[in-house]
CSV table of C-alpha atoms in Angstrom, one decimal:
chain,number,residue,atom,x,y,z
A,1,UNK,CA,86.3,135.5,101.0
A,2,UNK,CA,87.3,138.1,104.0
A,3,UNK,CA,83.3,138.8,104.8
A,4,UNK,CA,81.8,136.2,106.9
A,5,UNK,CA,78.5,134.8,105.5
A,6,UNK,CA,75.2,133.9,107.1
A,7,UNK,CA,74.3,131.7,104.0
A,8,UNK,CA,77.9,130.0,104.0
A,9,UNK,CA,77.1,128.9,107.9
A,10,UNK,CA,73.7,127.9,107.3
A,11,UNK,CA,74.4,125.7,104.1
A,12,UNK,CA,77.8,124.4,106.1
A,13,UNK,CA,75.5,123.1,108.9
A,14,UNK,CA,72.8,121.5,106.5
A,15,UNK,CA,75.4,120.0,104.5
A,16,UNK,CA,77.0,118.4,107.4
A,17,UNK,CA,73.4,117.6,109.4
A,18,UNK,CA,72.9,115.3,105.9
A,19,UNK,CA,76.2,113.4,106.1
A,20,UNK,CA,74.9,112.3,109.5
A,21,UNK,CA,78.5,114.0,111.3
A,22,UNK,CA,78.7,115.8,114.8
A,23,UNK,CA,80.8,118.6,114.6
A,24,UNK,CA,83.5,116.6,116.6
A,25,UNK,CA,83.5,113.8,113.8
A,26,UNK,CA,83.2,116.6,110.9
A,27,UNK,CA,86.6,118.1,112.2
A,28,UNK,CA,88.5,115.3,111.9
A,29,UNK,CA,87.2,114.4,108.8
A,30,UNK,CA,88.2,117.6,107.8
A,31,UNK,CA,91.3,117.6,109.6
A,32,UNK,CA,90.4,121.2,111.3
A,33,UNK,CA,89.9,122.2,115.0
A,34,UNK,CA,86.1,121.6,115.8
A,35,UNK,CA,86.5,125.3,117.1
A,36,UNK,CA,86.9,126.6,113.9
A,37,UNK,CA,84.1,124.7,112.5
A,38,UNK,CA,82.0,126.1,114.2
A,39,UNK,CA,82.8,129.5,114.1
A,40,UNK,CA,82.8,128.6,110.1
A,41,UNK,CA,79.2,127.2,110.6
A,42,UNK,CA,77.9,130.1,112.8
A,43,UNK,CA,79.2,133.1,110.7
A,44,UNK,CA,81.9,134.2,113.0
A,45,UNK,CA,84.4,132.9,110.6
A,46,UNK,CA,85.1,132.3,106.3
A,47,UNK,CA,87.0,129.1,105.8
A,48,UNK,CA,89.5,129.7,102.7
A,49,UNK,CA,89.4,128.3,99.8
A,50,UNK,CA,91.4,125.4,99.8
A,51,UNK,CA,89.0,124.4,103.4
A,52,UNK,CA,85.7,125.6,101.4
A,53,UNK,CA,86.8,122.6,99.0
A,54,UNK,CA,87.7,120.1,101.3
A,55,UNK,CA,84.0,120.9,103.3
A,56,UNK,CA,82.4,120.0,99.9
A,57,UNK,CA,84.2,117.0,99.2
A,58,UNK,CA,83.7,115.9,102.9
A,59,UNK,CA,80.0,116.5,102.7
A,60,UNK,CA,79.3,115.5,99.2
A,61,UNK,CA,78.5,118.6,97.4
A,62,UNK,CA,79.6,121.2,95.5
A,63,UNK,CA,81.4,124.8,96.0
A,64,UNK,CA,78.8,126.4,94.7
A,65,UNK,CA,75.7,125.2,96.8
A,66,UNK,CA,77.7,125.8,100.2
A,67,UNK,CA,78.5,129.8,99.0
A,68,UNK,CA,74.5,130.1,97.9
A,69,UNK,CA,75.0,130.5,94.4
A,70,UNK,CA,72.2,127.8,94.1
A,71,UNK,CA,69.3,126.9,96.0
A,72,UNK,CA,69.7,123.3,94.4
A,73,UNK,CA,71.6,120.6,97.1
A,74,UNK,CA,73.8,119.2,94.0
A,75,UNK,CA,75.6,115.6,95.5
A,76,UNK,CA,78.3,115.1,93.4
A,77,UNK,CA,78.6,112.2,91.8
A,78,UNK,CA,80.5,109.3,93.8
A,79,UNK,CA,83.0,109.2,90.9
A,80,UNK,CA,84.1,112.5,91.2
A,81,UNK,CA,84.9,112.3,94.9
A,82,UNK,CA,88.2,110.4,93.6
A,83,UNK,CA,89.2,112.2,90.3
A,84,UNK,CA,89.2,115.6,92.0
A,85,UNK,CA,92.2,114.2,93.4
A,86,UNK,CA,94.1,113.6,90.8
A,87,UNK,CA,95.5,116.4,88.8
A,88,UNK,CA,95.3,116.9,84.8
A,89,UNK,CA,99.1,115.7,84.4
A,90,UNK,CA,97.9,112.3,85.5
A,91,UNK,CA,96.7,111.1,82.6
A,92,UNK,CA,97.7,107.2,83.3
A,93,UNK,CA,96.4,107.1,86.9
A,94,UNK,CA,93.2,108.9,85.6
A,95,UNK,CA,92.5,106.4,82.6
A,96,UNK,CA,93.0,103.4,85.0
A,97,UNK,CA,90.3,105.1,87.4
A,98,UNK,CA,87.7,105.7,85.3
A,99,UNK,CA,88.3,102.5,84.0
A,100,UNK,CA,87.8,100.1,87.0
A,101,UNK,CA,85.2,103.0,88.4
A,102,UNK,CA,83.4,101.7,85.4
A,103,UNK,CA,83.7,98.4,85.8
A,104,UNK,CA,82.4,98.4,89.3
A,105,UNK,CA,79.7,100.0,88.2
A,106,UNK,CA,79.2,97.5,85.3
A,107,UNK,CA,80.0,95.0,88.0
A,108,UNK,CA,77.4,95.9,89.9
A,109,UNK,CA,74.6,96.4,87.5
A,110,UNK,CA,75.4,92.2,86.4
A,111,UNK,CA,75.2,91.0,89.9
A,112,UNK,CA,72.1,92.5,90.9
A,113,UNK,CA,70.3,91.1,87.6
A,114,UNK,CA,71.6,87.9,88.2
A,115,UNK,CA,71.7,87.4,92.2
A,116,UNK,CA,69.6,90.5,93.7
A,117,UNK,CA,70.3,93.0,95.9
A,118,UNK,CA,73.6,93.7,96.9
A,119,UNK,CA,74.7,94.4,100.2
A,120,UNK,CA,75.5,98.3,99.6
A,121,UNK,CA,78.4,100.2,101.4
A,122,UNK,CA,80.8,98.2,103.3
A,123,UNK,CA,81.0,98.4,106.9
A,124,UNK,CA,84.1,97.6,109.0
A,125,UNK,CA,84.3,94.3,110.8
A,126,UNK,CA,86.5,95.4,113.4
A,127,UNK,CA,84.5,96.7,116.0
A,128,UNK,CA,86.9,99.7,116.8
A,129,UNK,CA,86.5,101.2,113.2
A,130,UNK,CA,82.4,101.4,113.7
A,131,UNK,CA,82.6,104.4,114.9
A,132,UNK,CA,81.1,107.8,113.3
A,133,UNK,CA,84.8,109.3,113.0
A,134,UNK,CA,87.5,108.4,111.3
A,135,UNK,CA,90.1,106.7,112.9
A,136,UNK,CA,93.6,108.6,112.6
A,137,UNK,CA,95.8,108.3,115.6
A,138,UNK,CA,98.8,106.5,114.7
A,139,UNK,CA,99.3,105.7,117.6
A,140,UNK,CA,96.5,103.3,117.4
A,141,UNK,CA,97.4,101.4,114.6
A,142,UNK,CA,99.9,98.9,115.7
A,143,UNK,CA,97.1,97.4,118.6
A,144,UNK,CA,94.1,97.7,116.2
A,145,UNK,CA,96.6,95.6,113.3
A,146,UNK,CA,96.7,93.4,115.9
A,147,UNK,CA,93.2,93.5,116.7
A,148,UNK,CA,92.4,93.0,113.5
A,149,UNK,CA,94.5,89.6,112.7
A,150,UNK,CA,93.1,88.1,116.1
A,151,UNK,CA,89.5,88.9,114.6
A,152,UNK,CA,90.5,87.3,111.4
A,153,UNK,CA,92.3,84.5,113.3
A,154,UNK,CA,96.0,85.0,111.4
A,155,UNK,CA,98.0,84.5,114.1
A,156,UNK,CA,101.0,86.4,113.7
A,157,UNK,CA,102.3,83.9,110.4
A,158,UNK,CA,102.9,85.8,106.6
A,159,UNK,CA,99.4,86.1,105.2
A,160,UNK,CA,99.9,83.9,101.7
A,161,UNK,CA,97.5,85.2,99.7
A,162,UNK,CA,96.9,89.3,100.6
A,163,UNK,CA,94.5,89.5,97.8
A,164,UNK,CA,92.5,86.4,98.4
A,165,UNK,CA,92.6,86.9,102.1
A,166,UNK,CA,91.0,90.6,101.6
A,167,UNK,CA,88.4,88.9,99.0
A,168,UNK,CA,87.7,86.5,101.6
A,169,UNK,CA,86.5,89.5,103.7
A,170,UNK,CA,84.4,91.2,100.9
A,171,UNK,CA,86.6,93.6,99.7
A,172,UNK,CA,87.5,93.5,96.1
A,173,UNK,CA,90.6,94.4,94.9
A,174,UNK,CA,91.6,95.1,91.1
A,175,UNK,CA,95.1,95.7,89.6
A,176,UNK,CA,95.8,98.8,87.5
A,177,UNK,CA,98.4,100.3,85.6
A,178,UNK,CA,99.2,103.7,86.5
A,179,UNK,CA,102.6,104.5,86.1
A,180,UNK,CA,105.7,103.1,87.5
A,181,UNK,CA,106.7,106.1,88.3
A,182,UNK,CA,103.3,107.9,89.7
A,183,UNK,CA,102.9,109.0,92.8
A,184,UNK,CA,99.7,107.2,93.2
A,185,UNK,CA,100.1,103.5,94.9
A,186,UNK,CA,96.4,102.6,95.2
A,187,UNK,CA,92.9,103.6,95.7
A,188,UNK,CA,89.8,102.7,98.5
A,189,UNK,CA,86.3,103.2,97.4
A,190,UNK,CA,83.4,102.6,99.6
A,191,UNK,CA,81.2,101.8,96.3
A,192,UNK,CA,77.7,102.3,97.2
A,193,UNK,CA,76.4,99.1,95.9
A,194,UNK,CA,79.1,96.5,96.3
A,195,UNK,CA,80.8,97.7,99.6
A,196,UNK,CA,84.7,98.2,100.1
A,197,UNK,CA,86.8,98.0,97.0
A,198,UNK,CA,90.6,98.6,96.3
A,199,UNK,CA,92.4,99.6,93.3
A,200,UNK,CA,96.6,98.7,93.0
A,201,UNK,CA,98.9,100.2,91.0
A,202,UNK,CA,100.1,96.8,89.3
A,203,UNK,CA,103.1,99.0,87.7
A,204,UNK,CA,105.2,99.1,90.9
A,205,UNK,CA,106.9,96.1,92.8
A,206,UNK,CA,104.9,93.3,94.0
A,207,UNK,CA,106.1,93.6,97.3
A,208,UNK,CA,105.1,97.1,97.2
A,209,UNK,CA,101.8,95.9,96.1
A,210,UNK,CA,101.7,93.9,98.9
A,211,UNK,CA,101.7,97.1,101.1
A,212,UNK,CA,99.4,99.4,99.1
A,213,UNK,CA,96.8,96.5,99.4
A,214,UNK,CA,97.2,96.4,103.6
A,215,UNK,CA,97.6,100.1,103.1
A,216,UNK,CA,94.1,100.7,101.5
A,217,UNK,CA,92.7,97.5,104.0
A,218,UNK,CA,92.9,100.5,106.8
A,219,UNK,CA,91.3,102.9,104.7
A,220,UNK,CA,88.4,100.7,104.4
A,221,UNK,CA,88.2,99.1,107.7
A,222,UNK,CA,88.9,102.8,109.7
A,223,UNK,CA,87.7,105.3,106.8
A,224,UNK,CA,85.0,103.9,105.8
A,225,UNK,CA,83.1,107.2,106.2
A,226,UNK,CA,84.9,108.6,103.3
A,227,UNK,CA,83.6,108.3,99.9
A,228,UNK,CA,86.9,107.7,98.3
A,229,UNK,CA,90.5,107.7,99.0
A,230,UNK,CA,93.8,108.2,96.3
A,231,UNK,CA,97.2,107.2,98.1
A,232,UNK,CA,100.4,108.9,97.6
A,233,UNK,CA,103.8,108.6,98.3
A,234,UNK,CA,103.8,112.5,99.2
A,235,UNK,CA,101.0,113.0,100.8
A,236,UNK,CA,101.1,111.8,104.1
A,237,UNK,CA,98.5,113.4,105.9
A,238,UNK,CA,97.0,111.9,109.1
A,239,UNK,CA,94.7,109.3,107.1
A,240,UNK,CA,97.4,108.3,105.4
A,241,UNK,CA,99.8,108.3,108.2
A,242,UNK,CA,97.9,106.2,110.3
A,243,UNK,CA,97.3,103.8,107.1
A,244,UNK,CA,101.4,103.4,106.7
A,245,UNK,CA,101.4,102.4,110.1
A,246,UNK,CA,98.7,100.0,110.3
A,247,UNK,CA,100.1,97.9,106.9
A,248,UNK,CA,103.4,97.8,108.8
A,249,UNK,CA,102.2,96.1,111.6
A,250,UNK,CA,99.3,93.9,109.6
A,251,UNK,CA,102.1,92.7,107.3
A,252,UNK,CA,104.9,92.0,109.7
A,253,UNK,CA,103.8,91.9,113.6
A,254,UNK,CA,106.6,93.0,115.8
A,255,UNK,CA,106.3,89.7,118.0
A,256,UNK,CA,106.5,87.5,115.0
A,257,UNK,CA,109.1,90.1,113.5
A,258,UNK,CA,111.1,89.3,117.1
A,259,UNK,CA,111.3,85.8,117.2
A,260,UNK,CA,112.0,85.5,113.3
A,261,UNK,CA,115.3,87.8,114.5
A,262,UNK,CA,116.0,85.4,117.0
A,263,UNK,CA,116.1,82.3,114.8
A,264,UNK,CA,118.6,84.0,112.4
A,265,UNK,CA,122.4,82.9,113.2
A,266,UNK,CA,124.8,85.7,112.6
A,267,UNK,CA,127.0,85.3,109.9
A,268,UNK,CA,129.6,88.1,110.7
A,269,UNK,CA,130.6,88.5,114.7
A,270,UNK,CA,129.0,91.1,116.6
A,271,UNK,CA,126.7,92.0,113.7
A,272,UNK,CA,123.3,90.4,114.4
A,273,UNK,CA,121.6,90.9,110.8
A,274,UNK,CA,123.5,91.0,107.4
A,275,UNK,CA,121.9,92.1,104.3
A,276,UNK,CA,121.4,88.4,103.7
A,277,UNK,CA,118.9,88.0,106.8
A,278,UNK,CA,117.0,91.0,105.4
A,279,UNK,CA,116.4,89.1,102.4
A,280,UNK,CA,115.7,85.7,104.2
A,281,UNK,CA,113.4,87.5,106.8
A,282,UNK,CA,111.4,89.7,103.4
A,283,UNK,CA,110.8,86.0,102.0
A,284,UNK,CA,109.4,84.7,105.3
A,285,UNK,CA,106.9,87.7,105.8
A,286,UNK,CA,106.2,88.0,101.9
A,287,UNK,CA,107.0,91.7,101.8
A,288,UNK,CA,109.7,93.8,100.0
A,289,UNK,CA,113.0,94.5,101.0
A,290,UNK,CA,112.4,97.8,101.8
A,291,UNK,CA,109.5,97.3,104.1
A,292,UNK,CA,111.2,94.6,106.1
A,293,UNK,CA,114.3,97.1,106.7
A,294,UNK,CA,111.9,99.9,107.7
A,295,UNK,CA,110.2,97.3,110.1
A,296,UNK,CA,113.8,96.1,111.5
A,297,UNK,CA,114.8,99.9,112.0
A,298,UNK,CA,111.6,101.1,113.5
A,299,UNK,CA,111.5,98.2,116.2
A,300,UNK,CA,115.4,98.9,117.0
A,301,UNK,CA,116.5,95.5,115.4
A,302,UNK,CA,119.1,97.8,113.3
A,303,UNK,CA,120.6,100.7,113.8
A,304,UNK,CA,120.2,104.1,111.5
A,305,UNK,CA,123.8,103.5,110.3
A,306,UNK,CA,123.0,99.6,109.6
A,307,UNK,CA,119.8,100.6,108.0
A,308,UNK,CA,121.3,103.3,105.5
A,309,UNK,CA,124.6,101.0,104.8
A,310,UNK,CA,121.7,98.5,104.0
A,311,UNK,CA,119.4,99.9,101.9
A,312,UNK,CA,121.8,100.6,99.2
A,313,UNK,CA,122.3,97.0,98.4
A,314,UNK,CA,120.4,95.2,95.9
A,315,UNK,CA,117.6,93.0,96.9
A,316,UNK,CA,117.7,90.7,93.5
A,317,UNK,CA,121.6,90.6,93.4
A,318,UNK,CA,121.5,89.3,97.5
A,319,UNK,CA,118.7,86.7,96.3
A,320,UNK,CA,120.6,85.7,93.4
A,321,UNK,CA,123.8,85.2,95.7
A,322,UNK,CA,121.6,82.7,98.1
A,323,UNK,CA,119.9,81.2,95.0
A,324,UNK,CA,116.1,82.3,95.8
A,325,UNK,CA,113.2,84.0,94.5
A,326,UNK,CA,112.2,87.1,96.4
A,327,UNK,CA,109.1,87.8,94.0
A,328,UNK,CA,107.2,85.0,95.3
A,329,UNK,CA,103.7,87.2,95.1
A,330,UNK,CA,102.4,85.0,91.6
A,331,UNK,CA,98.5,84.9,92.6
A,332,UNK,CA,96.2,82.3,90.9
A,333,UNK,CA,99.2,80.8,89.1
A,334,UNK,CA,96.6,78.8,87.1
A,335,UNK,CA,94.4,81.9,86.2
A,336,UNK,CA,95.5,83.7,82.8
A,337,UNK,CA,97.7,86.7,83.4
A,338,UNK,CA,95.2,89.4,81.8
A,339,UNK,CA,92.9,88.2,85.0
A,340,UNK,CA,95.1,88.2,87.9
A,341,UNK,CA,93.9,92.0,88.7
A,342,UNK,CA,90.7,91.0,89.8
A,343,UNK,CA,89.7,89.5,92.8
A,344,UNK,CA,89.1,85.8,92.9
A,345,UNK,CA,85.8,86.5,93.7
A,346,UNK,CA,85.1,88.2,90.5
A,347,UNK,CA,86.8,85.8,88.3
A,348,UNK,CA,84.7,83.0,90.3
A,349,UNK,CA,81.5,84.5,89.9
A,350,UNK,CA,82.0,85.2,85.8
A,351,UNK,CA,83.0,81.8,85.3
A,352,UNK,CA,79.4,80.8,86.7
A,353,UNK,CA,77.7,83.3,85.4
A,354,UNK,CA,79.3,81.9,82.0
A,355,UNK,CA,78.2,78.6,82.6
A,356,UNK,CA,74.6,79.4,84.0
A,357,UNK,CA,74.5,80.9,80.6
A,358,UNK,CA,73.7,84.5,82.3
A,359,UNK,CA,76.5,85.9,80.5
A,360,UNK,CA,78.2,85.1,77.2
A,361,UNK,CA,81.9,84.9,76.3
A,362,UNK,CA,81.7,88.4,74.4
A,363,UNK,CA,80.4,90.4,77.6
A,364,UNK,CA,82.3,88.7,79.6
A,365,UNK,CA,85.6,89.7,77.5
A,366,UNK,CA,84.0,93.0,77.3
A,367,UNK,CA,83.1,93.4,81.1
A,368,UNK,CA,87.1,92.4,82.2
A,369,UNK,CA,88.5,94.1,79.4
A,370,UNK,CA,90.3,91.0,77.9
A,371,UNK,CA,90.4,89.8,74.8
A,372,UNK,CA,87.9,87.2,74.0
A,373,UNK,CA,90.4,84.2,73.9
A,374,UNK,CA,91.4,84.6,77.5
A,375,UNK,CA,87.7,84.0,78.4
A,376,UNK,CA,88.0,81.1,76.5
A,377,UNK,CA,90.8,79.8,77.7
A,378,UNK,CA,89.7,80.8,81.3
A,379,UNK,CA,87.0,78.5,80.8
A,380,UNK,CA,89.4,75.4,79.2
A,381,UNK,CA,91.5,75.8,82.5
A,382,UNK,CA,88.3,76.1,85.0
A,383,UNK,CA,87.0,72.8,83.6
A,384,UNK,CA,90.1,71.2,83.6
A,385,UNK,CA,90.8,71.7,86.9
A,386,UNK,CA,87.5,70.7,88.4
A,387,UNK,CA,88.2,67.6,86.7
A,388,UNK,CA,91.0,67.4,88.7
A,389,UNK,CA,89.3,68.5,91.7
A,390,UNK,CA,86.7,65.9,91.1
A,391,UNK,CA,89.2,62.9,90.3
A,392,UNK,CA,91.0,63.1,93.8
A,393,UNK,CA,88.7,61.7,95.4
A,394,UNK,CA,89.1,58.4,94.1
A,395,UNK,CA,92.5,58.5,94.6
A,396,UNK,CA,92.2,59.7,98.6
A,397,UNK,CA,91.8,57.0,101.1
A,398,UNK,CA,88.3,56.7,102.4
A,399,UNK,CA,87.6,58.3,105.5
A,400,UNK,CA,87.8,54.4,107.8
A,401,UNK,CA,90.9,54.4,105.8
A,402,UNK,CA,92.3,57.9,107.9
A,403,UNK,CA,90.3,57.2,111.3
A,404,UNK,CA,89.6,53.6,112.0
A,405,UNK,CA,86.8,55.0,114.2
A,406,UNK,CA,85.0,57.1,111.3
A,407,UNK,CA,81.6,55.0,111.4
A,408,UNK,CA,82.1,54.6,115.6
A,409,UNK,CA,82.5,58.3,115.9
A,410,UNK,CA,80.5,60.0,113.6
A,411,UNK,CA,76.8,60.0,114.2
A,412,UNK,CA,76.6,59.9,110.0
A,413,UNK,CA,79.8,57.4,109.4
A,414,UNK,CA,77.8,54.3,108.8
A,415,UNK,CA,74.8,55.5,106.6
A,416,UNK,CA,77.6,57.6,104.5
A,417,UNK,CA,79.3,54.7,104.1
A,418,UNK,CA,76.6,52.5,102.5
A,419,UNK,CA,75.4,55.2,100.3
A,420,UNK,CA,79.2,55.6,99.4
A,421,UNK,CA,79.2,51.6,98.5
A,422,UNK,CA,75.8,51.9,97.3
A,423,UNK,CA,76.8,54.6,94.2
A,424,UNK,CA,79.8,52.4,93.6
């Protein structure tokens, strides 16, 4: 493609004019020099092929439109704009993709029959990543991390619950499969009915989990404007760089990361963290090992020499020697295993859709993939526990009991009171 093309420039602009980008935000989508863009889109200059693909993907089309060979704008479907990442050899990350692309879609379909219309692409809640363009100067991402916990009023403690916490915020993360040793660590979809979703790769460590979910939390928050992302360890383009960076910070803020060094009483003379600290300190944040010694090298807390000597000791034999549990990332504890993939949200909303009678034990199975006895058993646990739920408050004090003032204080104390007595 040496001859420049009038067509090529005309589609190129059309294509972009419907995604709703300026050149300026185009180009850094496209990770080219605005320049060349347009000198693409005015007929100066051919993009290759490798760009010619990235320009469809970017503006939702095919290869074929953009060169003329049809008069026909064909959008590709939103599905596609993730599995042309992924290569034929990846059969495992491909089968959990189409999978949870599926049931999203089934997700989707259920919601709006029972509850309406859904809300429809997510948009980011932190004001900085409302922008037209993606945001990908790393630089940035340690202030907008913290940015981003202030908004969410974190403070600077270890977030408990990353999955719940991201639930809480309407983005849905699921759990696949695909392949302890693939190169792919998660997924972000901007779904165009039920807003910001995440897929994990469940096969690697839960700590690594941890950072893949944080990971695709930037991709959603700050490239929202792309229809789909696929992480990988070896691609680390300037998306992805600036994603790495923000999870760091999100997971382990360097002020919190500071004073937790300064709390820790050295063991050896003259050194200031052993291998034991690292552990200690990865249990405090909820992370992995490894990402706490990355985050202790890169803030200068350890040297390179400390931090190479380090990371060839074993995380589980250093908790076994100080007698805790490093893994501590069980979610939903009571929840069956086959469900903890999905959001809490999700698992929530079945349960009452199962109960409202809008969905029966078999879909439900079939919808979450499960066999049908962990639906039932979902449901034993569910009611148990909101008989628990429901029994504790006759074993609380009452509220005159905890503030003497109660019925002084609060305008509604007395009359809550007598209806209280009153129902007794």
């Amino acid at each position: 493609m040496d001859t420049p093309s009038p067509i090529l420039g005309a589609r190129l602009r059309e294509a972009r004019s419907r995604t709703g980008l300026d050149q300026q935000a185009a180009s850094t989508a496209l990770e080219v020099d605005r320049v060349n863009l347009s000198y693409w889109e005015n007929g100066r200059r051919t993009p290759g092929l490798a760009h010619l693909q990235r320009l469809a993907e970017v503006y939702g089309t095919t290869v074929d439109y953009l060169l003329g060979n049809t008069d026909h704008f064909e959008q590709t479907d939103h599905h596609e704009a993730l599995y042309q990442h992924l290569t034929g050899t990846e059969k495992q990350a491909k089968k959990a993709l189409k999978t949870w692309l599926t049931f999203l879609d089934g997700w989707a379909e259920l919601r709006e029959e029972a509850d309406g219309e859904l809300p429809g692409r997510g948009q980011s809640f932190v004001p900085e990543g409302r922008v037209a363009e993606p945001v990908t100067d790393s630089r940035r991402a340690p202030t907008l991390a913290v940015r981003t916990r202030e908004l969410c009023q974190l403070g600077t403690d270890a977030i408990p619950d990353l999955m719940a916490f991201l639930d809480s915020k309407d983005i849905l993360v699921c759990r696949k499969d695909m392949g302890r040793s693939s190169d792919v660590s998660g997924m972000f979809y901007n779904h165009p009915r039920l807003g910001f979703c995440i897929l994990v790769n469940s096969a690697h460590q839960p700590g690594r989990q941890q950072f893949t979910m944080a990971h695709e939390m930037a991709h959603a928050l700050f490239h929202h404007q792309e229809k789909g992302l696929i992480s990988r360890a070896s691609v680390k383009d300037r998306r992805e760089k600036f994603a790495d960076t923000f999870a760091a910070h999100f997971l382990v803020p360097t002020d919190a990361l500071r004073q937790a060094v300064q709390r820790c009483e050295p063991l050896t003379p003259g050194v200031p963290l052993d291998p034991y600290d690292v552990v200690r300190l990865q249990r405090e944040f909820r992370v992995s090992y490894a990402m706490l010694l990355l985050r202790l090298y890169s803030e200068a807390f350890i040297d390179q020499a400390t931090f190479d000597r380090y990371r060839q000791y074993s995380p589980k034999g250093l908790a076994e020697r100080l007698n805790v549990n490093t893994l501590e990332f069980q979610y939903r504890p009571d929840c069956p295993p086959e469900l903890t993939t999905y959001s809490p949200s999700i698992i929530d909303t079945v349960i009452r859709y199962l109960h409202e009678g809008r969905l029966s034990v078999p879909s439900a199975a079939s919808l979450l993939d499960v066999p049908q006895e962990v639906i039932s058993a979902l449901l034993r646990q569910y009611d148990q526990a909101h008989a628990d739920e429901m029994q504790e408050y006759d074993q609380l004090p009452s509220p005159d009991q905890i503030n003497p003032r109660f019925s002084r204080s609060h305008p509604a104390g007395k009359s809550a009171a007598r209806k209280s007595h009153a129902v007794n």
